[in-house]
Coordinates of C-alpha atoms in Angstrom, one line a residue:
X298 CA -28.5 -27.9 -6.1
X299 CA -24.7 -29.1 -5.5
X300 CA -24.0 -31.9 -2.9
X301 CA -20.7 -31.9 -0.7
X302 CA -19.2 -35.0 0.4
X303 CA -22.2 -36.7 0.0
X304 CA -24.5 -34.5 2.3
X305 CA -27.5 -33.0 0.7
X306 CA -27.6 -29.5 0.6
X307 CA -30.8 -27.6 2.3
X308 CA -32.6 -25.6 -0.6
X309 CA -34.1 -22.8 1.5
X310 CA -30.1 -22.3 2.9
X311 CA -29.0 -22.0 -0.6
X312 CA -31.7 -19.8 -1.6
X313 CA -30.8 -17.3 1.6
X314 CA -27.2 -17.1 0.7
X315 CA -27.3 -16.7 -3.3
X316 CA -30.1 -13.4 -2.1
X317 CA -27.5 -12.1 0.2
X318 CA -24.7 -12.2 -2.3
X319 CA -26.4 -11.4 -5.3
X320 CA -27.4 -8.0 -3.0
X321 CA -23.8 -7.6 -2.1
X322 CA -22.8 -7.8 -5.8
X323 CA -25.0 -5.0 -6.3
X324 CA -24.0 -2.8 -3.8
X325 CA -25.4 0.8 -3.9
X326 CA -28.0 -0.3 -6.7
X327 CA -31.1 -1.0 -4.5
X328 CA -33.4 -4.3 -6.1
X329 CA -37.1 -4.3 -5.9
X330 CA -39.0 -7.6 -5.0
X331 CA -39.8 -8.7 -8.5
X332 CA -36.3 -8.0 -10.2
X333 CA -34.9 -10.5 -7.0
X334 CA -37.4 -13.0 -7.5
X335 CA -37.1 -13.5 -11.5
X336 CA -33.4 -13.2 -11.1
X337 CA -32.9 -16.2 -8.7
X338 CA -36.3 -18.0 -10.3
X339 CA -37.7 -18.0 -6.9
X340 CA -41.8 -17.3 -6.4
X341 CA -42.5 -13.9 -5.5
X342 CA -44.4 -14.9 -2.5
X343 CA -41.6 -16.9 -1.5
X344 CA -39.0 -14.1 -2.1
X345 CA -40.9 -11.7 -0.2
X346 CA -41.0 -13.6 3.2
X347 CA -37.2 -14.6 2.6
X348 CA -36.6 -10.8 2.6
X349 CA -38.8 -10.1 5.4
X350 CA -37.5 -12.8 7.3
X351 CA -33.9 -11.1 6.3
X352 CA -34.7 -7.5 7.3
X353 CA -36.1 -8.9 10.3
X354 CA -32.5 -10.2 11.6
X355 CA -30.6 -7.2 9.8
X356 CA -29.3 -9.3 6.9
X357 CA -31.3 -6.9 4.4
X358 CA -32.2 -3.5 5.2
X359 CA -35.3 -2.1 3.1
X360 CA -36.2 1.8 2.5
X361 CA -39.4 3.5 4.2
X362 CA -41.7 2.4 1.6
X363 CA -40.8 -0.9 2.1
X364 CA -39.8 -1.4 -1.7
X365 CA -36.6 -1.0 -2.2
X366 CA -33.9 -4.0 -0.9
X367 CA -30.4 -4.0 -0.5
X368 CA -27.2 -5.3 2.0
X369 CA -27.7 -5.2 5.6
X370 CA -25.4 -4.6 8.1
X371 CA -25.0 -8.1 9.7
X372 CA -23.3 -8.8 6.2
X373 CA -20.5 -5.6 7.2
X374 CA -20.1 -7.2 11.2
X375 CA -19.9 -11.0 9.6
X376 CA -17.1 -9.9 7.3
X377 CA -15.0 -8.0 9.8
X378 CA -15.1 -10.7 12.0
X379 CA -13.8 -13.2 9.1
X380 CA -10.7 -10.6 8.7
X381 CA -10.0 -10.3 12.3
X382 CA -10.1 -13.9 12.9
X383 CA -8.2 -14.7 9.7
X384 CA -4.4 -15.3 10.7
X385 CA -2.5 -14.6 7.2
X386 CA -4.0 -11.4 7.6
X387 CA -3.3 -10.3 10.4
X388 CA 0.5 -11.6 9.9
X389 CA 0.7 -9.4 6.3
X390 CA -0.8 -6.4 7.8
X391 CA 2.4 -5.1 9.3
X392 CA 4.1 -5.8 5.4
X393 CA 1.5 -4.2 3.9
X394 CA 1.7 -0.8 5.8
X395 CA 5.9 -1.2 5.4
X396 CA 5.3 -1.5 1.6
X397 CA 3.0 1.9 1.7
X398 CA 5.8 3.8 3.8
X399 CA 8.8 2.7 1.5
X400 CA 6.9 3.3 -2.0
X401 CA 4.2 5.9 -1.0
X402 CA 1.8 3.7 -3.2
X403 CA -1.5 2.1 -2.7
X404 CA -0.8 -1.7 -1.4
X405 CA -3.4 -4.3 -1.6
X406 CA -3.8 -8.0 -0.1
X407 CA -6.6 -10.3 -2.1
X408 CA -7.7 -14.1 -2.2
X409 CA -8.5 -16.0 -4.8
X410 CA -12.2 -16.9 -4.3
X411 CA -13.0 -19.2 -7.6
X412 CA -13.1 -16.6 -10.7
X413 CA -12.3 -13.6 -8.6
X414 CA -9.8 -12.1 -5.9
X415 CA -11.7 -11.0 -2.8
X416 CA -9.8 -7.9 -1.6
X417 CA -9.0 -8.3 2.3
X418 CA -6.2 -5.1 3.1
X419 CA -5.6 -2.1 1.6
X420 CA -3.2 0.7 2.5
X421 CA -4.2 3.8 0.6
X422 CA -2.0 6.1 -1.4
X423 CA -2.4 9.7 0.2
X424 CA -0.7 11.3 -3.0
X425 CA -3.9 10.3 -5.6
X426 CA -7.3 9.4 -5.5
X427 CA -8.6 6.3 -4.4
X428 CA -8.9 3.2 -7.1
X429 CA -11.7 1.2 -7.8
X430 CA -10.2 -1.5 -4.8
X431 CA -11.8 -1.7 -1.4
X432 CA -11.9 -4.3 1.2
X433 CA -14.6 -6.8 0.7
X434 CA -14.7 -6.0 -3.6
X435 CA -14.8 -8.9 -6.2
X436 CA -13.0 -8.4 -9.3
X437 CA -12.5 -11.4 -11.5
X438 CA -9.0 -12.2 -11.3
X439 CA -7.9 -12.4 -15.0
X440 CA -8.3 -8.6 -15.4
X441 CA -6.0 -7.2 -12.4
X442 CA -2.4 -7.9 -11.2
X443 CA -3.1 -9.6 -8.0
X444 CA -5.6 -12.2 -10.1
X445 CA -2.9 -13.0 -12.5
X446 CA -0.4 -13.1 -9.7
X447 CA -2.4 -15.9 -8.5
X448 CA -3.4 -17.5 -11.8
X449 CA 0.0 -17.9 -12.8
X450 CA 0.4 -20.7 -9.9
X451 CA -2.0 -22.6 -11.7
X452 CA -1.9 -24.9 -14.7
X453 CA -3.7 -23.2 -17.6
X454 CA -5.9 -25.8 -18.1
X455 CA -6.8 -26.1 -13.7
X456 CA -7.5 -21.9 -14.2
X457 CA -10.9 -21.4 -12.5
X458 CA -12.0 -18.8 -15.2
X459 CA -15.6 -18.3 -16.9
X460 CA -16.4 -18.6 -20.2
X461 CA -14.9 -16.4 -22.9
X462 CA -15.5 -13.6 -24.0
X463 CA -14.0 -12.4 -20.0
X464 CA -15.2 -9.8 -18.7
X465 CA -14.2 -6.1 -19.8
X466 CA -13.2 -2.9 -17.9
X467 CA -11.0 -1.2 -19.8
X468 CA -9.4 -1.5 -23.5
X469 CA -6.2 -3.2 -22.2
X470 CA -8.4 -6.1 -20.1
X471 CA -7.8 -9.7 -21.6
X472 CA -10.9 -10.8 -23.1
X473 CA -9.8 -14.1 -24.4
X474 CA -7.9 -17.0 -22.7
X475 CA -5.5 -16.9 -25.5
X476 CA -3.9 -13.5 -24.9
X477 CA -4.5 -14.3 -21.0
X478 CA -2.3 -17.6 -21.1
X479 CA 0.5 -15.7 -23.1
X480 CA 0.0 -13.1 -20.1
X481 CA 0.6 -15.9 -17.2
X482 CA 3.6 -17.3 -19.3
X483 CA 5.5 -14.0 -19.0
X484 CA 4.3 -14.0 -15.2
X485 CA 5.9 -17.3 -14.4
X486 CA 8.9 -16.7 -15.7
X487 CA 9.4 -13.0 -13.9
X488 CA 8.0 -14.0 -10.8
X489 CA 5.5 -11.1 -10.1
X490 CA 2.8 -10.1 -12.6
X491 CA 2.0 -6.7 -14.3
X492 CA -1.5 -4.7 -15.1
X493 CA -0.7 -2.1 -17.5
X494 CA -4.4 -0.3 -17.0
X495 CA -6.3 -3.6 -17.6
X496 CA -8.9 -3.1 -14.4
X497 CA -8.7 0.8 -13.7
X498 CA -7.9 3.4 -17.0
X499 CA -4.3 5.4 -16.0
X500 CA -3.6 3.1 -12.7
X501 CA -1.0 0.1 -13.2
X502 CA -0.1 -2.7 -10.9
X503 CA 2.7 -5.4 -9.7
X504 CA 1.1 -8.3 -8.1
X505 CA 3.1 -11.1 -5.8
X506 CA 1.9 -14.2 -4.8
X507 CA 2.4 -15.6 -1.4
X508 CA 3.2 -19.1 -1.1
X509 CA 2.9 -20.1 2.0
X510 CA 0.1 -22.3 0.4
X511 CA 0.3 -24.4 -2.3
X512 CA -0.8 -23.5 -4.5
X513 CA -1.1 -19.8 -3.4
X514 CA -4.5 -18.5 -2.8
X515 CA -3.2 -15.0 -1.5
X516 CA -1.8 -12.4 -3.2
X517 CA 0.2 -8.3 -2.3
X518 CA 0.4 -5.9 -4.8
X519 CA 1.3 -2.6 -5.6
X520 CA -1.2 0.3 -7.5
X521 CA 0.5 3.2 -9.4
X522 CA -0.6 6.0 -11.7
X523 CA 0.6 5.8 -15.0
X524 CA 1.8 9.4 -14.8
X525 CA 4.0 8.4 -11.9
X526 CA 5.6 5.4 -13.5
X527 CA 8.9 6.3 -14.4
X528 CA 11.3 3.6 -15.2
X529 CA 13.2 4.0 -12.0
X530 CA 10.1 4.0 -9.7
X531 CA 8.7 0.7 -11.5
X532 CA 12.1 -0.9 -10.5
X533 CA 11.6 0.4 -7.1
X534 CA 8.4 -0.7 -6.8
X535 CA 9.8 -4.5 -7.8
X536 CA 12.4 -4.2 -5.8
X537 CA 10.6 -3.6 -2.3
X538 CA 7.7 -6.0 -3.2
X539 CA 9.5 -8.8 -3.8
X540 CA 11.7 -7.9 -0.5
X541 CA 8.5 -7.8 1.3
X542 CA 7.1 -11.2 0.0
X543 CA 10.0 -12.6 1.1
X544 CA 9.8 -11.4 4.5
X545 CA 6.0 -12.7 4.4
X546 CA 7.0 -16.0 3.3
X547 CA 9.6 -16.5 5.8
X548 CA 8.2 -15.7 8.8
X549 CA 7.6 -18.9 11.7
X550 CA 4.1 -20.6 11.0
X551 CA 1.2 -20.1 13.4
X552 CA 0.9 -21.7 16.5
X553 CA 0.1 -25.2 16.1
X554 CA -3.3 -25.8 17.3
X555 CA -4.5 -22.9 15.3
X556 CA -7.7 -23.9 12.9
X557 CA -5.6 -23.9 9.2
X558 CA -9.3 -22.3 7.7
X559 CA -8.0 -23.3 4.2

């Protein structure tokens, strides 16, 4: 088990939090007892009284035969809380809902969370169906245009990426570092990044880092149907972004006193 800053870490702690998040990774696929236990190596009798323990305090949330385990709703109230109390949301919130009037687009706000983006806003398109994106979803962030927004701030060689071969959603996703890097390149030097159907087949995307951290951990972007992507739009779509980043990036700090989280 990992140590920070020289404190031990508490195994049965560990345990609890690698159960919850391997539940939230699976999502509407309910786990059974022994598929939880041999995937974290944990005894089954061990496992059983974790998720006991768990259901007990509403972490997990069982069906009525007592077999079947997923996500409970403490994990739903603990999250909102972290977005309400988190101040860079709250300040791009108001952006993100100008962005949706001006483009009629689905706009997104995400954080870089080691190999992924966490997505934190979302302001829906109402002229197409929704995308794959929701608050709360992980995606790793080489595949999508907010990842790469934020990968691009990075060194190559600092990128916090898995081993190759990356992970695949669609024919267009960069499964190597080598065609990834190339990728980054042609982001640094525009400024905003592009995904041509890399996460989600016939939606693309413009991702736009915010740097009011360096280097930037938070990302906007903008999600359009291929079908709807005529040149003129996609330099519409630039065009506001980058007008809104700049708004985000130049707005007066927090109050001092405030707890910087990050």
């Amino acid at each position: 088990m990992p140590e920070s800053t020289g404190v031990r870490g508490v195994k049965s702690a560990a345990r609890t939090v690698a159960l919850l998040e391997l539940l939230a990774d699976r999502g509407d696929r309910p786990s059974r007892l022994d598929e939880l236990a041999e995937e974290l190596s944990v005894p089954r009798s061990s496992m059983y009284q974790l998720l006991r323990t768990l259901v007990d305090c509403g972490w997990v949330r069982t069906d009525t035969t007592g077999s079947l385990y997923g996500i409970g709703i403490r994990a739903l109230l603990t999250g909102t809380s972290y977005l309400d109390s988190d101040r860079y949301v709250r300040m791009v919130r108001p952006y993100l809902d100008e962005a949706s009037d001006a483009l009629g687009e689905t706009i997104h706000m995400a954080r870089l969370d080691g190999p992924n983006v966490v997505y934190l806003a979302t302001r829906e398109s109402h002229e197409y169906p929704r995308t794959i994106s929701r608050v709360g979803r992980r995606i790793p962030a080489h595949a999508g245009a907010l990842g790469k927004a934020l990968l691009a701030e990075r060194l190559d060689a600092d990128l916090p990426l898995p081993p190759d071969p990356l992970t695949t959603f669609t024919e267009n996703t960069h499964t190597d570092r080598t065609t990834l890097f190339a990728d980054l390149a042609g982001v640094r030097e525009r400024g905003y990044s592009i995904d041509r159907e890399e996460t989600v087949p016939g939606i693309a995307g413009f991702g736009f880092a915010l740097r009011y951290d360096t280097p930037a951990t938070d990302a906007i972007s903008c999600s359009v149907p291929v079908n709807r992507l005529s040149e003129d739009h996609e330099a519409r779509i630039v065009s506001v972004m980058r007008e809104i980043r700049t708004k985000i990036e130049t707005l007066l700090p927090p109050a001092s006193g405030a707890p910087d989280w990050r």
